[in-house]
Structure formats: structure tokens, C-alpha cells
Amino acid sequence: MSKHQKEMALLKEHLGKHQLKYTRQRELILDAFLKQEHITAEELYHQLARKDPHLGLATIYRTLNLFCEAGLAQARHFGTQTQYDNVSHKGHHDHLICTECGKIVEFENCDIERLQEEVAARNGFVIKTHRLELYGLCSRCQH
Amino acid sequence: MSKHQKEMALLKEHLGKHQLKYTRQRELILDAFLKQEHITAEELYHQLARKDPHLGLATIYRTLNLFCEAGLAQARHFGTQTQYDNVSHKGHHDHLICTECGKIVEFENCDIERLQEEVAARNGFVIKTHRLELYGLCSRCQH
DNA sequence: ACGCTAATTGAAATGGGTTATCAATTTCAA
DNA sequence: TTGAAATTGATAACCCATTTCAATTAGCGT
Ligand SMILES: [Mn+2]
Ligand SMILES: [Mn+2]
Ligand SMILES: [Zn+2]
Ligand SMILES: [Zn+2]
């Protein structure tokens, strides 16, 4: 029995509802994707090149977008590329980014998260996702 | 005396500090930019095409990036394009975005801003800018 | 005012990430 | 098993933004 029973079931449910097919490529990509917390299409492409050198980059993109629609993944534009977050990993975090050297620090702050919910509620919104990025200079680049 | 005395002074200060020049094009773009709350490079390009049909799009991009460095503007990737916010117009604000109907609510929350500073300080960063976007469903789209 | 040098410009080419196209292949329900 | 419909991989197209480069211009020292 596979380790990712639940996610595979979720995907197959989505496929069934939309007359989509469960292909060898989708299985391959799903397996690789679920091992990650978050990954880009290019990274996944290079990882999978070993298992199947003929797997196309377009298929990776198509499949990751499919995962988003099925609720398995969540796209997050980061810098120039798109990160696809594995929703089944619970580790939400935000980012501190040094505009000088590119250093990135991940952080989590539940007070901020709570205040975001309050702001949303005050405006009648229900938040599904969010992005918080702080740009500045790291300690090394301040001099 | 121009209406945008303060912003022009800020720009000229930045130019002086970096051996940059005050050109006809930069003056033209500054005037048009300061009339907006936020605008894309393409929009500005079309607006200014009437005043100077030879003004190049590359110059618009270069100048808007210059404005960002001088602190007059703030770039915000929104949808597929980049919005350049006029900092003097509204001051800083963040966004609540409905993923269903596209409704956008601007908000400001100084508690969140303060906590951001704390997170940054704890990691040795000095924040220059940030972006906070909350995606979800507005009250109308929740049904 | 003049001349020099470095910054700036416009037009066009280039870039990077993503999506569209399309003929060949594969899935899966009948 | 069969065949319509979905999928695939290779590649072209996209789109916004940046880079290139020769010609022009700004602005300092004289
Ligand atoms: Mn967060
Ligand atoms: Mn803010
Ligand atoms: Zn740094
Ligand atoms: Zn809505």
C-alpha cells in the first residue's frame, strides 16, 4: 500500500469528476511531488529526468496545475518562479528576503497570522491563502 | 511652482547622490506618474504616447525602477503585470483579494506592521519594503 | 559659453518562465 | 476489443521585462 493513499484518493476523485485520466506520468509526478514540501516545475523536471528522460516539462506544468485544481498543491509566485506547495505538509511559513545578496529566511508568526484573520473578518472575507514577504537588508549587507 | 514639489525634490536628491541626470523624459514620466495612484508601465506608455510619441517603453520601465529606488514608487506584482504604486498618493497599504470576483480591499494594520518589524529585527534584517496579500472569498462570493 | 565625459535614450534583440499547438499515443468505458 | 476522447512530448508562441548598443544629451570643470 502506498504511503500517500489519501492524496492519491483525492486526485482520483478529482479526475473522476472531470473526465480526466490517471496516467503513468501523473502517477510519477504525484509520487515525486508528495515527497517535497514545495518545489518548482523545473526542479521536479530535473528530479524526474532520471526516472523518465522523456517526460516533458510541459507535462510537469500541466500536472502541477492539475494538482492545484484538485487541492493537492498550491501555487505561490516567489521571485521569478512559481513554487508549488504540497498542501498535505502543514508547515506554512513566510519569507524575509535580502534585496542585496538574495538571502532568504523562513519564519512563522502566529500573532501576525491571527491579525490577518481579524482584518479579513472585519471586511467580510474568508482567507484561503496569503503571502507575506519582507524585503530588506540582512545583517551582513547593512554595512 | 509645481504641484509635486516634494516628490521632485526627493527624486533630485536621489539623482544627485548617484550621479544620475535629470532628463526631459524623467520629468515627463514623473509628472504623469504622480497623477496616478498606481499604474503599469504599459499604461503609462500609452498615456505619454500623446505627449511624446518617441518615448520608448524601455525608458518607462527604467524610470519606474528608478522611482522605486528613489522611494517615490513601489513595485507590486499583481496578476501578470507589475503595478507601480505612487507612494505619496495613499501611503502604504496592503490588499485583501477575492479569488472569485477579483474584488480588492485595501487595508492598513499597524499591529501587523509592528510585528513584521519585530520578526525582521529578531533575524537581523532591516526592512525596506514588504508585501502582504490575503487571498480568499469576499462576503458575496462565499455562497 | 564650450568641451568633455559619462549617463541616457530609443529601437530592437534577448531573456526567462509558462502556456498553446498539434500530431502521435494512451486511457478507459462501452 | 474498440474507438472516442484525453494526454503526451517537442517545440513554438507568449508576455512582460531587461539588455544591448550606437547615437544623443546632461551637466561639470574650464
Ligand atoms: Mn503567514
Ligand atoms: Mn503592510
Ligand atoms: Zn544580504
Ligand atoms: Zn468576491
Short mmCIF file of C-alpha atoms (C1' of nucleotides) and ligand atoms in Angstrom, two decimals:
data_model
loop_
_atom_site.label_atom_id
_atom_site.label_comp_id
_atom_site.label_asym_id
_atom_site.label_seq_id
_atom_site.Cartn_x
_atom_site.Cartn_y
_atom_site.Cartn_z
CA MET A 1 0.00 0.00 0.00
CA SER A 2 1.29 3.42 -0.97
CA LYS A 3 2.36 5.94 1.59
CA HIS A 4 0.24 8.68 0.06
CA GLN A 5 -3.09 6.90 -0.01
CA LYS A 6 -5.11 9.94 0.99
CA GLU A 7 -3.67 12.30 -1.61
CA MET A 8 -3.97 9.75 -4.36
CA ALA A 9 -7.62 9.24 -3.47
CA LEU A 10 -8.17 13.00 -3.60
CA LEU A 11 -6.60 13.18 -7.03
CA LYS A 12 -8.57 10.24 -8.38
CA GLU A 13 -11.76 11.78 -7.10
CA HIS A 14 -10.98 14.98 -8.99
CA LEU A 15 -10.07 13.03 -12.12
CA GLY A 16 -13.34 11.10 -11.97
CA LYS A 17 -15.41 14.24 -11.60
CA HIS A 18 -13.81 15.87 -14.62
CA GLN A 19 -13.43 13.00 -17.07
CA LEU A 20 -9.69 13.05 -16.70
CA LYS A 21 -7.41 10.04 -16.82
CA TYR A 22 -4.94 8.52 -14.43
CA THR A 23 -1.76 8.22 -16.48
CA ARG A 24 1.68 6.83 -15.85
CA GLN A 25 3.08 10.39 -15.97
CA ARG A 26 0.63 11.70 -13.42
CA GLU A 27 1.43 8.87 -11.07
CA LEU A 28 5.15 9.52 -11.45
CA ILE A 29 4.78 13.23 -10.83
CA LEU A 30 2.46 12.71 -7.89
CA ASP A 31 4.91 10.39 -6.17
CA ALA A 32 7.77 12.82 -6.56
CA PHE A 33 5.70 15.86 -5.65
CA LEU A 34 4.36 14.42 -2.41
CA LYS A 35 7.87 13.81 -1.13
CA GLN A 36 8.52 17.57 -1.20
CA GLU A 37 7.29 20.39 0.97
CA HIS A 38 7.45 22.76 -2.00
CA ILE A 39 9.10 22.61 -5.39
CA THR A 40 9.27 24.35 -8.74
CA ALA A 41 8.31 22.81 -12.07
CA GLU A 42 11.93 22.93 -13.23
CA GLU A 43 13.23 21.20 -10.12
CA LEU A 44 10.67 18.44 -10.46
CA TYR A 45 11.58 18.14 -14.12
CA HIS A 46 15.24 17.56 -13.31
CA GLN A 47 14.45 15.14 -10.49
CA LEU A 48 12.24 13.04 -12.72
CA ALA A 49 14.62 13.12 -15.67
CA ARG A 50 16.38 10.17 -14.07
CA LYS A 51 13.27 8.02 -13.85
CA ASP A 52 11.89 9.02 -17.23
CA PRO A 53 14.15 11.06 -19.52
CA HIS A 54 11.29 11.59 -21.95
CA LEU A 55 8.92 13.23 -19.51
CA GLY A 56 8.27 16.72 -20.87
CA LEU A 57 8.41 19.97 -18.96
CA ALA A 58 5.01 20.93 -20.31
CA THR A 59 3.55 17.82 -18.72
CA ILE A 60 5.04 18.82 -15.39
CA TYR A 61 3.43 22.23 -15.60
CA ARG A 62 0.12 20.80 -16.70
CA THR A 63 0.16 18.25 -13.90
CA LEU A 64 1.12 20.72 -11.19
CA ASN A 65 -1.73 22.96 -12.28
CA LEU A 66 -3.97 19.91 -12.14
CA PHE A 67 -2.80 19.26 -8.59
CA CYS A 68 -3.74 22.83 -7.69
CA GLU A 69 -7.23 22.35 -9.08
CA ALA A 70 -7.53 19.08 -7.21
CA GLY A 71 -6.49 20.77 -3.97
CA LEU A 72 -3.25 18.86 -3.53
CA ALA A 73 -0.97 21.76 -4.33
CA GLN A 74 -0.94 25.49 -4.00
CA ALA A 75 0.90 27.80 -6.36
CA ARG A 76 2.94 30.58 -4.85
CA HIS A 77 4.80 33.09 -7.01
CA PHE A 78 8.19 33.58 -5.49
CA GLY A 79 10.82 35.76 -7.05
CA THR A 80 10.77 34.94 -10.71
CA GLN A 81 9.40 31.38 -10.48
CA THR A 82 6.33 29.64 -9.14
CA GLN A 83 6.65 27.41 -6.12
CA TYR A 84 4.13 24.60 -5.82
CA ASP A 85 3.43 23.92 -2.16
CA ASN A 86 2.44 20.46 -1.00
CA VAL A 87 -0.74 21.19 0.90
CA SER A 88 -0.51 17.97 2.92
CA HIS A 89 2.60 19.35 4.61
CA LYS A 90 1.27 21.64 7.28
CA GLY A 91 4.32 23.86 7.60
CA HIS A 92 3.15 27.27 6.50
CA HIS A 93 5.79 29.94 6.57
CA ASP A 94 6.54 33.39 5.23
CA HIS A 95 9.75 34.95 3.99
CA LEU A 96 12.37 37.56 4.80
CA ILE A 97 14.38 38.40 1.70
CA CYS A 98 17.65 40.32 1.45
CA THR A 99 17.47 42.52 -1.64
CA GLU A 100 21.25 42.77 -1.73
CA CYS A 101 22.53 39.20 -1.54
CA GLY A 102 19.33 37.21 -2.06
CA LYS A 103 19.44 35.50 1.32
CA ILE A 104 16.07 34.10 2.34
CA VAL A 105 14.95 33.41 5.90
CA GLU A 106 11.75 31.49 6.51
CA PHE A 107 9.66 32.44 9.51
CA GLU A 108 6.35 31.83 11.11
CA ASN A 109 4.49 34.22 13.36
CA CYS A 110 1.13 33.23 14.70
CA ASP A 111 0.38 36.70 16.02
CA ILE A 112 0.60 38.07 12.51
CA GLU A 113 -1.50 35.21 11.21
CA ARG A 114 -4.15 35.92 13.80
CA LEU A 115 -4.24 39.63 12.95
CA GLN A 116 -4.63 38.76 9.29
CA GLU A 117 -7.71 36.73 10.15
CA GLU A 118 -9.07 39.67 12.10
CA VAL A 119 -8.55 42.06 9.22
CA ALA A 120 -10.25 39.62 6.86
CA ALA A 121 -13.18 39.06 9.20
CA ARG A 122 -13.65 42.79 9.65
CA ASN A 123 -14.02 43.07 5.88
CA GLY A 124 -16.27 40.05 5.48
CA PHE A 125 -13.58 37.94 3.82
CA VAL A 126 -12.67 34.33 4.42
CA ILE A 127 -8.95 33.86 3.76
CA LYS A 128 -7.89 30.84 1.76
CA THR A 129 -4.22 31.71 1.33
CA HIS A 130 -1.91 34.63 1.79
CA ARG A 131 1.58 35.83 1.05
CA LEU A 132 3.77 37.90 3.27
CA GLU A 133 7.22 38.86 2.12
CA LEU A 134 9.55 41.26 3.91
CA TYR A 135 12.25 42.81 1.76
CA GLY A 136 15.30 44.46 3.24
CA LEU A 137 18.93 44.03 4.14
CA CYS A 138 20.33 41.13 6.11
CA SER A 139 22.81 41.82 8.89
CA ARG A 140 25.76 41.26 6.58
CA CYS A 141 24.52 43.59 3.85
CA GLN A 142 23.74 46.55 6.09
CA HIS A 143 27.31 47.82 6.06
CA MET B 1 5.63 76.30 -8.58
CA SER B 2 4.90 72.68 -9.37
CA LYS B 3 2.29 70.69 -7.53
CA HIS B 4 4.69 67.87 -6.78
CA GLN B 5 7.47 69.86 -5.21
CA LYS B 6 8.24 67.32 -2.50
CA GLU B 7 8.47 64.30 -4.78
CA MET B 8 10.59 66.14 -7.30
CA ALA B 9 12.97 67.16 -4.52
CA LEU B 10 13.18 63.54 -3.37
CA LEU B 11 13.98 62.41 -6.87
CA LYS B 12 16.60 65.09 -7.42
CA GLU B 13 18.22 64.18 -4.14
CA HIS B 14 18.48 60.57 -5.26
CA LEU B 15 19.82 61.62 -8.65
CA GLY B 16 22.47 63.78 -7.01
CA LYS B 17 23.63 61.03 -4.72
CA HIS B 18 24.06 58.59 -7.58
CA GLN B 19 25.48 60.74 -10.37
CA LEU B 20 22.28 60.45 -12.35
CA LYS B 21 20.78 63.12 -14.57
CA TYR B 22 17.51 64.95 -14.64
CA THR B 23 16.27 64.44 -18.18
CA ARG B 24 13.28 65.63 -20.15
CA GLN B 25 11.96 62.06 -20.23
CA ARG B 26 12.25 61.62 -16.48
CA GLU B 27 10.41 64.88 -15.90
CA LEU B 28 7.66 63.82 -18.29
CA ILE B 29 7.27 60.42 -16.68
CA LEU B 30 7.37 61.86 -13.16
CA ASP B 31 4.57 64.30 -13.93
CA ALA B 32 2.35 61.61 -15.36
CA PHE B 33 3.19 59.08 -12.66
CA LEU B 34 2.42 61.40 -9.76
CA LYS B 35 -1.09 61.96 -11.08
CA GLN B 36 -1.87 58.27 -10.59
CA GLU B 37 -2.42 56.17 -7.52
CA HIS B 38 -0.90 53.18 -9.25
CA ILE B 39 -0.19 52.33 -12.84
CA THR B 40 1.57 49.82 -15.08
CA ALA B 41 4.43 50.60 -17.41
CA GLU B 42 2.28 49.86 -20.45
CA GLU B 43 -0.49 52.17 -19.30
CA LEU B 44 1.96 54.97 -18.70
CA TYR B 45 3.47 54.29 -22.10
CA HIS B 46 0.15 54.75 -23.83
CA GLN B 47 -0.73 57.83 -21.82
CA LEU B 48 2.54 59.50 -22.69
CA ALA B 49 2.45 58.49 -26.35
CA ARG B 50 0.34 61.59 -26.95
CA LYS B 51 2.84 63.97 -25.40
CA ASP B 52 5.93 62.30 -26.88
CA PRO B 53 5.36 59.58 -29.48
CA HIS B 54 9.05 58.74 -29.45
CA LEU B 55 9.30 57.95 -25.75
CA GLY B 56 10.34 54.31 -25.52
CA LEU B 57 8.79 51.64 -23.36
CA ALA B 58 12.24 50.65 -22.08
CA THR B 59 12.66 54.18 -20.77
CA ILE B 60 9.37 53.91 -18.92
CA TYR B 61 10.48 50.69 -17.25
CA ARG B 62 13.90 52.11 -16.43
CA THR B 63 12.39 55.24 -14.97
CA LEU B 64 9.78 53.44 -12.90
CA ASN B 65 12.52 51.27 -11.44
CA LEU B 66 14.45 54.44 -10.72
CA PHE B 67 11.42 55.84 -8.90
CA CYS B 68 11.34 52.69 -6.78
CA GLU B 69 14.96 53.12 -5.84
CA ALA B 70 14.35 56.78 -5.02
CA GLY B 71 11.41 55.84 -2.78
CA LEU B 72 8.73 57.50 -4.89
CA ALA B 73 7.21 54.29 -6.16
CA GLN B 74 6.76 50.74 -5.04
CA ALA B 75 6.53 47.82 -7.41
CA ARG B 76 3.85 45.28 -6.78
CA HIS B 77 3.43 42.19 -8.91
CA PHE B 78 -0.25 41.86 -9.45
CA GLY B 79 -1.75 39.30 -11.75
CA THR B 80 0.55 39.04 -14.72
CA GLN B 81 1.92 42.61 -14.69
CA THR B 82 3.72 44.89 -12.29
CA GLN B 83 1.82 47.74 -10.71
CA TYR B 84 3.87 50.75 -9.68
CA ASP B 85 2.28 52.35 -6.64
CA ASN B 86 2.61 56.06 -6.07
CA VAL B 87 3.86 56.13 -2.50
CA SER B 88 2.95 59.77 -1.94
CA HIS B 89 -0.62 59.31 -3.03
CA LYS B 90 -2.13 56.99 -0.48
CA GLY B 91 0.68 55.97 1.74
CA HIS B 92 1.35 52.33 2.37
CA HIS B 93 -1.41 49.77 2.32
CA ASP B 94 -1.91 46.06 1.83
CA HIS B 95 -4.55 44.07 -0.01
CA LEU B 96 -7.40 41.66 0.50
CA ILE B 97 -8.23 39.97 -2.78
CA CYS B 98 -11.29 37.90 -3.66
CA THR B 99 -10.16 34.99 -5.83
CA GLU B 100 -13.66 34.55 -7.18
CA CYS B 101 -14.75 38.01 -8.36
CA GLY B 102 -11.49 39.93 -8.23
CA LYS B 103 -12.70 42.43 -5.64
CA ILE B 104 -9.85 44.21 -3.90
CA VAL B 105 -10.00 45.83 -0.48
CA GLU B 106 -7.13 47.99 0.69
CA PHE B 107 -6.26 47.93 4.35
CA GLU B 108 -3.68 49.08 6.81
CA ASN B 109 -2.90 47.46 10.12
CA CYS B 110 -0.18 48.93 12.27
CA ASP B 111 -0.12 45.97 14.65
CA ILE B 112 0.84 43.71 11.77
CA GLU B 113 3.40 46.24 10.60
CA ARG B 114 4.93 46.36 14.06
CA LEU B 115 5.12 42.58 14.33
CA GLN B 116 6.83 42.48 10.95
CA GLU B 117 9.49 44.80 12.29
CA GLU B 118 9.96 42.55 15.29
CA VAL B 119 10.37 39.46 13.12
CA ALA B 120 12.90 41.29 10.99
CA ALA B 121 14.85 42.59 13.98
CA ARG B 122 14.96 39.12 15.51
CA ASN B 123 16.62 37.90 12.31
CA GLY B 124 19.00 40.83 11.97
CA PHE B 125 17.16 42.30 8.99
CA VAL B 126 16.24 45.90 8.28
CA ILE B 127 13.03 46.00 6.25
CA LYS B 128 12.84 48.34 3.31
CA THR B 129 9.53 47.22 1.86
CA HIS B 130 7.10 44.38 2.17
CA ARG B 131 4.06 42.87 0.57
CA LEU B 132 1.12 41.32 2.28
CA GLU B 133 -1.74 39.93 0.25
CA LEU B 134 -4.64 37.98 1.66
CA TYR B 135 -6.49 35.81 -0.84
CA GLY B 136 -9.92 34.46 -0.17
CA LEU B 137 -13.62 34.95 -0.73
CA CYS B 138 -15.46 38.19 -0.18
CA SER B 139 -18.80 38.12 1.62
CA ARG B 140 -20.72 37.93 -1.63
CA CYS B 141 -18.73 35.04 -3.07
CA GLN B 142 -18.91 32.79 -0.02
CA HIS B 143 -22.29 31.36 -1.04
"C1'" DA C 1 29.56 79.71 -23.43
"C1'" DC C 2 32.34 75.49 -24.54
"C1'" DG C 3 34.04 70.88 -24.46
"C1'" DC C 4 34.45 66.66 -22.46
"C1'" DT C 5 32.86 62.57 -20.38
"C1'" DA C 6 29.67 59.79 -18.50
"C1'" DA C 7 24.83 58.99 -18.27
"C1'" DT C 8 20.71 58.33 -21.01
"C1'" DT C 9 17.92 57.23 -24.77
"C1'" DG C 10 15.12 54.54 -28.39
"C1'" DA C 11 14.82 50.59 -31.21
"C1'" DA C 12 15.42 46.15 -31.33
"C1'" DA C 13 17.07 41.84 -29.70
"C1'" DT C 14 17.11 38.86 -25.85
"C1'" DG C 15 15.60 36.71 -21.63
"C1'" DG C 16 13.00 33.53 -18.51
"C1'" DG C 17 9.07 31.24 -17.05
"C1'" DT C 18 4.81 29.50 -18.60
"C1'" DT C 19 1.16 28.22 -21.88
"C1'" DA C 20 -0.57 26.89 -26.61
"C1'" DT C 21 -0.27 23.93 -30.64
"C1'" DC C 22 -0.56 19.61 -32.85
"C1'" DA C 23 0.32 15.01 -34.48
"C1'" DA C 24 1.06 10.72 -32.24
"C1'" DT C 25 -0.07 7.89 -28.34
"C1'" DT C 26 -2.69 6.19 -24.47
"C1'" DT C 27 -6.62 5.58 -21.48
"C1'" DC C 28 -10.94 3.54 -20.32
"C1'" DA C 29 -15.88 2.89 -20.86
"C1'" DA C 30 -18.94 0.60 -23.81
"C1'" DT D 1 -11.72 -5.44 -28.11
"C1'" DT D 2 -12.75 -0.99 -29.99
"C1'" DG D 3 -12.94 3.78 -30.62
"C1'" DA D 4 -13.80 8.39 -28.96
"C1'" DA D 5 -11.68 11.47 -26.03
"C1'" DA D 6 -7.94 12.72 -23.18
"C1'" DT D 7 -2.96 13.07 -22.85
"C1'" DT D 8 1.65 13.48 -24.17
"C1'" DG D 9 6.21 15.47 -25.77
"C1'" DA D 10 8.54 18.59 -28.75
"C1'" DT D 11 8.52 22.96 -29.97
"C1'" DA D 12 6.68 27.36 -30.98
"C1'" DA D 13 4.47 31.15 -29.16
"C1'" DC D 14 3.63 34.32 -25.31
"C1'" DC D 15 4.24 38.05 -22.32
"C1'" DC D 16 6.37 41.21 -19.60
"C1'" DA D 17 10.60 42.91 -18.57
"C1'" DT D 18 15.59 43.68 -19.19
"C1'" DT D 19 19.75 44.11 -22.03
"C1'" DT D 20 22.30 45.77 -25.85
"C1'" DC D 21 24.37 49.33 -28.45
"C1'" DA D 22 25.15 53.29 -31.26
"C1'" DA D 23 23.55 57.96 -31.11
"C1'" DT D 24 22.27 61.73 -28.16
"C1'" DT D 25 22.24 64.55 -24.09
"C1'" DA D 26 23.20 66.47 -19.44
"C1'" DG D 27 26.00 68.83 -16.56
"C1'" DC D 28 30.58 69.62 -14.53
"C1'" DG D 29 35.06 71.96 -14.94
"C1'" DT D 30 37.11 75.35 -17.58
MN MN E 1 1.91 33.80 7.01
MN MN E 2 1.74 46.27 5.31
ZN ZN E 3 22.16 40.16 2.39
ZN ZN E 4 -15.79 38.11 -4.44
#
